[in-house]
PDB file of C-alpha atoms in Angstrom:
ATOM      1  CA  MET G 199       0.083   0.061   0.095  1.00 69.00           C
ATOM      2  CA  ALA G 200       1.097   3.483  -0.725  1.00 83.00           C
ATOM      3  CA  ASP G 201       2.537   5.827   1.873  1.00 92.00           C
ATOM      4  CA  PRO G 202      -0.237   7.890   3.857  1.00 95.00           C
ATOM      5  CA  MET G 203      -1.089  11.194   2.529  1.00 97.00           C
ATOM      6  CA  ARG G 204      -0.252  14.366   4.393  1.00 97.00           C
ATOM      7  CA  ILE G 205      -3.504  16.265   4.893  1.00 97.00           C
ATOM      8  CA  ARG G 206      -3.877  19.730   6.499  1.00 97.00           C
ATOM      9  CA  ALA G 207      -7.311  21.507   7.036  1.00 97.00           C
ATOM     10  CA  ALA G 208      -7.164  24.830   8.667  1.00 97.00           C
ATOM     11  CA  LEU G 209     -10.329  26.940   9.368  1.00 97.00           C
ATOM     12  CA  ALA G 210     -10.057  30.700   8.874  1.00 96.00           C
ATOM     13  CA  GLY G 211     -13.092  32.874   9.122  1.00 94.00           C
ATOM     14  CA  ASP G 212     -15.766  30.567   7.587  1.00 92.00           C
ATOM     15  CA  GLU G 213     -13.473  28.869   5.053  1.00 94.00           C
ATOM     16  CA  THR G 214     -11.389  25.818   5.599  1.00 96.00           C
ATOM     17  CA  THR G 215      -8.371  25.414   3.440  1.00 96.00           C
ATOM     18  CA  VAL G 216      -7.542  21.805   2.756  1.00 96.00           C
ATOM     19  CA  ARG G 217      -3.859  20.878   1.521  1.00 96.00           C
ATOM     20  CA  VAL G 218      -3.216  17.370   0.610  1.00 97.00           C
ATOM     21  CA  LEU G 219       0.089  15.930  -0.390  1.00 96.00           C
ATOM     22  CA  MET G 220      -0.274  12.250  -1.900  1.00 97.00           C
ATOM     23  CA  SER G 221       2.689   9.880  -2.209  1.00 96.00           C
ATOM     24  CA  HIS G 222       2.467   8.148  -5.577  1.00 96.00           C
ATOM     25  CA  VAL G 223       4.882   7.460  -8.455  1.00 95.00           C
ATOM     26  CA  MET G 224       2.367   9.027 -11.171  1.00 96.00           C
ATOM     27  CA  GLU G 225       3.983   6.915 -13.886  1.00 95.00           C
ATOM     28  CA  PRO G 226       2.179   8.284 -17.040  1.00 94.00           C
ATOM     29  CA  GLY G 227       2.463   5.142 -19.317  1.00 94.00           C
ATOM     30  CA  THR G 228       4.302   7.211 -21.956  1.00 92.00           C
ATOM     31  CA  ARG G 229       7.921   6.995 -20.800  1.00 93.00           C
ATOM     32  CA  ARG G 230      10.120   4.202 -22.100  1.00 95.00           C
ATOM     33  CA  ASP G 231      12.951   2.378 -20.057  1.00 94.00           C
ATOM     34  CA  ALA G 232      16.567   2.029 -21.016  1.00 95.00           C
ATOM     35  CA  ALA G 233      15.568  -0.888 -23.297  1.00 95.00           C
ATOM     36  CA  GLY G 234      13.065   1.056 -24.984  1.00 95.00           C
ATOM     37  CA  ALA G 235       9.999  -0.584 -23.644  1.00 96.00           C
ATOM     38  CA  LEU G 236       7.026   1.472 -22.411  1.00 95.00           C
ATOM     39  CA  ILE G 237       6.647   1.701 -18.736  1.00 95.00           C
ATOM     40  CA  PRO G 238       3.146   0.738 -17.963  1.00 95.00           C
ATOM     41  CA  ALA G 239       0.924   3.583 -16.750  1.00 96.00           C
ATOM     42  CA  HIS G 240       0.418   3.789 -12.911  1.00 96.00           C
ATOM     43  CA  PHE G 241      -1.129   7.156 -11.686  1.00 97.00           C
ATOM     44  CA  ILE G 242      -3.920   8.256  -9.543  1.00 97.00           C
ATOM     45  CA  LYS G 243      -7.230   8.706 -11.300  1.00 96.00           C
ATOM     46  CA  ASP G 244      -9.813   9.743  -8.962  1.00 96.00           C
ATOM     47  CA  VAL G 245      -9.676  11.803  -5.758  1.00 97.00           C
ATOM     48  CA  GLU G 246     -12.501  12.556  -3.398  1.00 97.00           C
ATOM     49  CA  ALA G 247     -12.648  14.712  -0.369  1.00 97.00           C
ATOM     50  CA  THR G 248     -15.466  14.510   2.258  1.00 97.00           C
ATOM     51  CA  HIS G 249     -16.354  16.580   5.279  1.00 96.00           C
ATOM     52  CA  ASN G 250     -18.146  14.712   7.961  1.00 93.00           C
ATOM     53  CA  GLY G 251     -19.115  12.107   5.232  1.00 91.00           C
ATOM     54  CA  LYS G 252     -20.277  14.752   2.600  1.00 93.00           C
ATOM     55  CA  VAL G 253     -18.346  15.047  -0.731  1.00 94.00           C
ATOM     56  CA  VAL G 254     -17.039  18.568  -1.000  1.00 94.00           C
ATOM     57  CA  LEU G 255     -14.548  17.993  -3.873  1.00 95.00           C
ATOM     58  CA  GLN G 256     -13.900  15.296  -6.600  1.00 95.00           C
ATOM     59  CA  SER G 257     -10.985  15.414  -8.830  1.00 95.00           C
ATOM     60  CA  GLN G 258      -9.645  13.405 -11.955  1.00 94.00           C
ATOM     61  CA  PHE G 259      -6.005  13.521 -12.562  1.00 94.00           C
ATOM     62  CA  THR G 260      -4.228  12.420 -15.606  1.00 92.00           C
ATOM     63  CA  GLY G 261      -0.617  10.959 -16.165  1.00 92.00           C
ATOM     64  CA  SER G 262       0.554  14.507 -16.621  1.00 92.00           C
ATOM     65  CA  VAL G 263      -0.074  15.191 -12.731  1.00 94.00           C
ATOM     66  CA  ALA G 264       3.314  15.456 -11.090  1.00 93.00           C
ATOM     67  CA  GLN G 265       4.800  12.590  -8.877  1.00 93.00           C
ATOM     68  CA  ASN G 266       3.694  13.110  -5.234  1.00 94.00           C
ATOM     69  CA  PRO G 267       0.573  15.073  -6.349  1.00 95.00           C
ATOM     70  CA  PHE G 268      -0.377  18.251  -4.292  1.00 95.00           C
ATOM     71  CA  LEU G 269      -3.928  19.474  -4.186  1.00 95.00           C
ATOM     72  CA  SER G 270      -5.265  22.349  -2.329  1.00 95.00           C
ATOM     73  CA  PHE G 271      -8.721  23.760  -2.221  1.00 95.00           C
ATOM     74  CA  LYS G 272     -11.167  25.799   0.331  1.00 95.00           C
ATOM     75  CA  PHE G 273     -14.673  24.968   1.202  1.00 95.00           C
ATOM     76  CA  LYS G 274     -17.198  26.344   3.605  1.00 93.00           C
ATOM     77  CA  GLY G 275     -19.415  24.928   6.554  1.00 93.00           C
ATOM     78  CA  ALA G 276     -16.689  23.185   8.659  1.00 96.00           C
ATOM     79  CA  ALA G 277     -15.995  23.858  12.485  1.00 97.00           C
ATOM     80  CA  LYS G 278     -12.883  22.892  14.294  1.00 97.00           C
ATOM     81  CA  GLY G 279     -12.794  19.219  15.160  1.00 97.00           C
ATOM     82  CA  ASP G 280     -14.606  18.200  12.005  1.00 97.00           C
ATOM     83  CA  LYS G 281     -13.335  15.309  10.154  1.00 97.00           C
ATOM     84  CA  ILE G 282     -11.967  15.604   6.560  1.00 97.00           C
ATOM     85  CA  VAL G 283     -11.567  12.278   4.595  1.00 98.00           C
ATOM     86  CA  VAL G 284      -9.320  12.274   1.460  1.00 98.00           C
ATOM     87  CA  LYS G 285      -9.459   8.969  -0.831  1.00 98.00           C
ATOM     88  CA  TRP G 286      -7.798   8.233  -4.031  1.00 98.00           C
ATOM     89  CA  VAL G 287      -7.956   5.472  -6.512  1.00 97.00           C
ATOM     90  CA  ASP G 288      -5.148   4.722  -9.081  1.00 97.00           C
ATOM     91  CA  THR G 289      -5.172   3.098 -12.581  1.00 97.00           C
ATOM     92  CA  LYS G 290      -4.147  -0.323 -10.998  1.00 96.00           C
ATOM     93  CA  GLY G 291      -7.171  -0.089  -8.453  1.00 96.00           C
ATOM     94  CA  ASP G 292      -5.116   0.544  -5.669  1.00 96.00           C
ATOM     95  CA  THR G 293      -6.709   2.948  -3.152  1.00 97.00           C
ATOM     96  CA  ARG G 294      -5.784   4.813  -0.061  1.00 97.00           C
ATOM     97  CA  SER G 295      -7.803   6.830   2.342  1.00 97.00           C
ATOM     98  CA  ASP G 296      -6.400   9.174   4.996  1.00 97.00           C
ATOM     99  CA  GLU G 297      -7.945  11.677   7.380  1.00 97.00           C
ATOM    100  CA  ALA G 298      -7.545  14.896   9.044  1.00 97.00           C
ATOM    101  CA  THR G 299      -9.208  16.986  11.758  1.00 97.00           C
ATOM    102  CA  VAL G 300     -10.070  20.690  10.964  1.00 97.00           C
ATOM    103  CA  SER G 301      -7.834  22.861  13.277  1.00 96.00           C
TER     104      SER G 301
ATOM    105  CA  MET R 280     -20.379  37.148 -17.254  1.00 69.00           C
ATOM    106  CA  ALA R 281     -18.361  36.329 -14.072  1.00 83.00           C
ATOM    107  CA  ASP R 282     -15.221  38.166 -13.423  1.00 92.00           C
ATOM    108  CA  PRO R 283     -12.059  36.567 -14.974  1.00 95.00           C
ATOM    109  CA  MET R 284      -9.913  34.003 -12.832  1.00 97.00           C
ATOM    110  CA  ARG R 285      -6.724  34.736 -11.640  1.00 97.00           C
ATOM    111  CA  ILE R 286      -4.292  32.076 -12.784  1.00 97.00           C
ATOM    112  CA  ARG R 287      -0.586  31.599 -11.906  1.00 97.00           C
ATOM    113  CA  ALA R 288       1.593  28.688 -13.297  1.00 97.00           C
ATOM    114  CA  ALA R 289       4.989  28.646 -12.100  1.00 97.00           C
ATOM    115  CA  LEU R 290       7.574  26.174 -13.027  1.00 97.00           C
ATOM    116  CA  ALA R 291      10.030  24.908 -10.503  1.00 96.00           C
ATOM    117  CA  GLY R 292      12.308  22.106 -11.555  1.00 94.00           C
ATOM    118  CA  ASP R 293      10.082  19.816 -13.779  1.00 92.00           C
ATOM    119  CA  GLU R 294       6.860  20.740 -11.823  1.00 94.00           C
ATOM    120  CA  THR R 295       4.589  23.493 -12.619  1.00 96.00           C
ATOM    121  CA  THR R 296       2.272  24.681  -9.832  1.00 96.00           C
ATOM    122  CA  VAL R 297      -1.013  26.150 -10.836  1.00 96.00           C
ATOM    123  CA  ARG R 298      -2.995  28.415  -8.580  1.00 96.00           C
ATOM    124  CA  VAL R 299      -6.512  29.285  -9.536  1.00 97.00           C
ATOM    125  CA  LEU R 300      -8.654  31.814  -7.926  1.00 96.00           C
ATOM    126  CA  MET R 301     -12.214  31.924  -9.339  1.00 97.00           C
ATOM    127  CA  SER R 302     -14.979  34.755  -8.916  1.00 96.00           C
ATOM    128  CA  HIS R 303     -18.166  33.121  -8.175  1.00 96.00           C
ATOM    129  CA  VAL R 304     -20.980  33.545  -5.557  1.00 95.00           C
ATOM    130  CA  MET R 305     -21.129  29.575  -4.932  1.00 96.00           C
ATOM    131  CA  GLU R 306     -24.685  29.794  -3.694  1.00 95.00           C
ATOM    132  CA  PRO R 307     -25.199  26.128  -2.200  1.00 94.00           C
ATOM    133  CA  GLY R 308     -29.032  26.195  -2.799  1.00 94.00           C
ATOM    134  CA  THR R 309     -29.608  25.267   1.079  1.00 92.00           C
ATOM    135  CA  ARG R 310     -29.728  28.853   2.353  1.00 93.00           C
ATOM    136  CA  ARG R 311     -32.968  30.964   2.846  1.00 95.00           C
ATOM    137  CA  ASP R 312     -33.530  34.366   2.552  1.00 94.00           C
ATOM    138  CA  ALA R 313     -34.936  36.789   4.900  1.00 95.00           C
ATOM    139  CA  ALA R 314     -38.456  35.726   3.999  1.00 95.00           C
ATOM    140  CA  GLY R 315     -37.704  32.100   4.517  1.00 95.00           C
ATOM    141  CA  ALA R 316     -37.592  31.253   0.792  1.00 96.00           C
ATOM    142  CA  LEU R 317     -34.766  29.045  -0.365  1.00 95.00           C
ATOM    143  CA  ILE R 318     -32.077  30.908  -2.319  1.00 95.00           C
ATOM    144  CA  PRO R 319     -31.608  28.916  -5.584  1.00 95.00           C
ATOM    145  CA  ALA R 320     -28.273  26.988  -6.075  1.00 96.00           C
ATOM    146  CA  HIS R 321     -25.857  28.727  -8.197  1.00 96.00           C
ATOM    147  CA  PHE R 322     -22.392  27.207  -8.021  1.00 97.00           C
ATOM    148  CA  ILE R 323     -19.520  25.886 -10.117  1.00 97.00           C
ATOM    149  CA  LYS R 324     -19.899  22.333 -10.926  1.00 96.00           C
ATOM    150  CA  ASP R 325     -17.065  21.460 -13.251  1.00 96.00           C
ATOM    151  CA  VAL R 326     -13.532  22.916 -13.732  1.00 97.00           C
ATOM    152  CA  GLU R 327     -11.054  21.705 -16.155  1.00 97.00           C
ATOM    153  CA  ALA R 328      -7.536  22.681 -16.706  1.00 97.00           C
ATOM    154  CA  THR R 329      -5.481  22.288 -19.862  1.00 97.00           C
ATOM    155  CA  HIS R 330      -1.782  22.549 -20.784  1.00 96.00           C
ATOM    156  CA  ASN R 331      -1.223  23.255 -24.494  1.00 93.00           C
ATOM    157  CA  GLY R 332      -4.587  21.745 -25.055  1.00 91.00           C
ATOM    158  CA  LYS R 333      -4.166  18.530 -23.184  1.00 93.00           C
ATOM    159  CA  VAL R 334      -6.400  18.141 -19.968  1.00 94.00           C
ATOM    160  CA  VAL R 335      -4.246  17.815 -16.796  1.00 94.00           C
ATOM    161  CA  LEU R 336      -6.962  18.218 -14.170  1.00 95.00           C
ATOM    162  CA  GLN R 337     -10.544  18.051 -13.996  1.00 95.00           C
ATOM    163  CA  SER R 338     -12.575  18.633 -10.672  1.00 95.00           C
ATOM    164  CA  GLN R 339     -16.130  18.707  -9.621  1.00 94.00           C
ATOM    165  CA  PHE R 340     -17.243  21.087  -7.065  1.00 94.00           C
ATOM    166  CA  THR R 341     -20.099  20.916  -4.627  1.00 92.00           C
ATOM    167  CA  GLY R 342     -22.306  23.772  -3.244  1.00 92.00           C
ATOM    168  CA  SER R 343     -19.891  23.545  -0.080  1.00 92.00           C
ATOM    169  CA  VAL R 344     -17.076  24.937  -1.908  1.00 95.00           C
ATOM    170  CA  ALA R 345     -16.450  28.361  -0.770  1.00 93.00           C
ATOM    171  CA  GLN R 346     -17.185  31.586  -2.590  1.00 93.00           C
ATOM    172  CA  ASN R 347     -14.707  32.476  -4.844  1.00 94.00           C
ATOM    173  CA  PRO R 348     -13.120  29.075  -4.939  1.00 95.00           C
ATOM    174  CA  PHE R 349      -9.454  28.636  -4.835  1.00 95.00           C
ATOM    175  CA  LEU R 350      -7.760  25.400  -6.279  1.00 95.00           C
ATOM    176  CA  SER R 351      -4.178  24.637  -6.541  1.00 95.00           C
ATOM    177  CA  PHE R 352      -2.266  21.665  -8.034  1.00 95.00           C
ATOM    178  CA  LYS R 353       0.985  20.630  -9.697  1.00 95.00           C
ATOM    179  CA  PHE R 354       1.683  18.798 -12.998  1.00 95.00           C
ATOM    180  CA  LYS R 355       4.802  17.726 -14.974  1.00 94.00           C
ATOM    181  CA  GLY R 356       5.872  18.292 -18.600  1.00 93.00           C
ATOM    182  CA  ALA R 357       5.385  22.109 -18.960  1.00 96.00           C
ATOM    183  CA  ALA R 358       8.096  24.498 -20.378  1.00 97.00           C
ATOM    184  CA  LYS R 359       8.158  28.363 -19.674  1.00 97.00           C
ATOM    185  CA  GLY R 360       5.816  30.009 -22.144  1.00 97.00           C
ATOM    186  CA  ASP R 361       3.308  27.252 -22.385  1.00 97.00           C
ATOM    187  CA  LYS R 362      -0.358  28.058 -22.014  1.00 97.00           C
ATOM    188  CA  ILE R 363      -2.569  26.908 -19.316  1.00 97.00           C
ATOM    189  CA  VAL R 364      -6.333  27.158 -19.819  1.00 98.00           C
ATOM    190  CA  VAL R 365      -8.856  26.959 -17.097  1.00 98.00           C
ATOM    191  CA  LYS R 366     -12.463  26.610 -17.675  1.00 98.00           C
ATOM    192  CA  TRP R 367     -15.469  26.211 -15.500  1.00 98.00           C
ATOM    193  CA  VAL R 368     -19.130  25.602 -15.859  1.00 97.00           C
ATOM    194  CA  ASP R 369     -21.647  26.325 -13.178  1.00 97.00           C
ATOM    195  CA  THR R 370     -25.500  25.224 -12.323  1.00 97.00           C
ATOM    196  CA  LYS R 371     -26.971  27.667 -14.552  1.00 96.00           C
ATOM    197  CA  GLY R 372     -24.710  26.681 -17.516  1.00 96.00           C
ATOM    198  CA  ASP R 373     -22.741  29.900 -17.356  1.00 96.00           C
ATOM    199  CA  THR R 374     -19.224  29.253 -18.331  1.00 97.00           C
ATOM    200  CA  ARG R 375     -15.765  31.183 -18.071  1.00 97.00           C
ATOM    201  CA  SER R 376     -12.426  30.385 -19.591  1.00 97.00           C
ATOM    202  CA  ASP R 377      -9.042  32.105 -18.723  1.00 97.00           C
ATOM    203  CA  GLU R 378      -5.522  31.503 -19.384  1.00 97.00           C
ATOM    204  CA  ALA R 379      -1.968  31.915 -18.115  1.00 97.00           C
ATOM    205  CA  THR R 380       1.484  31.375 -19.266  1.00 98.00           C
ATOM    206  CA  VAL R 381       3.861  29.171 -17.515  1.00 97.00           C
ATOM    207  CA  SER R 382       6.705  31.358 -15.859  1.00 96.00           C
TER     208      SER R 382
END
């Protein structure tokens, strides 16, 4: 299984800024190895963020997204102590879910 | 039409960080006015970012995303001078497309 995501969720005023750093090779599937063979694609496709179980953001990545993807966004309606869960699924069907508490 | 997005795309090493600040009311559709009537939903649903015409990120927002949404992400494969285009569509079918140059 991939390494955990690093997730920060910080409330300021009525907006919560979520910063997510994912750990993933993000191999685009278009690169070749030293022998000239294509390196198979292996990248995060779908990312979903929930706040207390309610979806606040969904995102689709392509093979162009950088290794160890970074994603940041803001949403409204959270309070300190609320739970933020981020989940991703990659092209091999691997998945990872991690959480953070709004602070 | 909505105000333009503010888009920054900065290359560092082989990664380009894109920061997008959208101008939108992001009315969730669950709030009531002073008379108790529901205020109709009006929020950005879909966001797409392209690099030289190739999609690098797609995102779906919900009514929970904050007013004047902020979104940031990184991708690989860009060079200085390349064009980044960000486009959104909202729940009323309004759309806006803006661009930035990688610097």
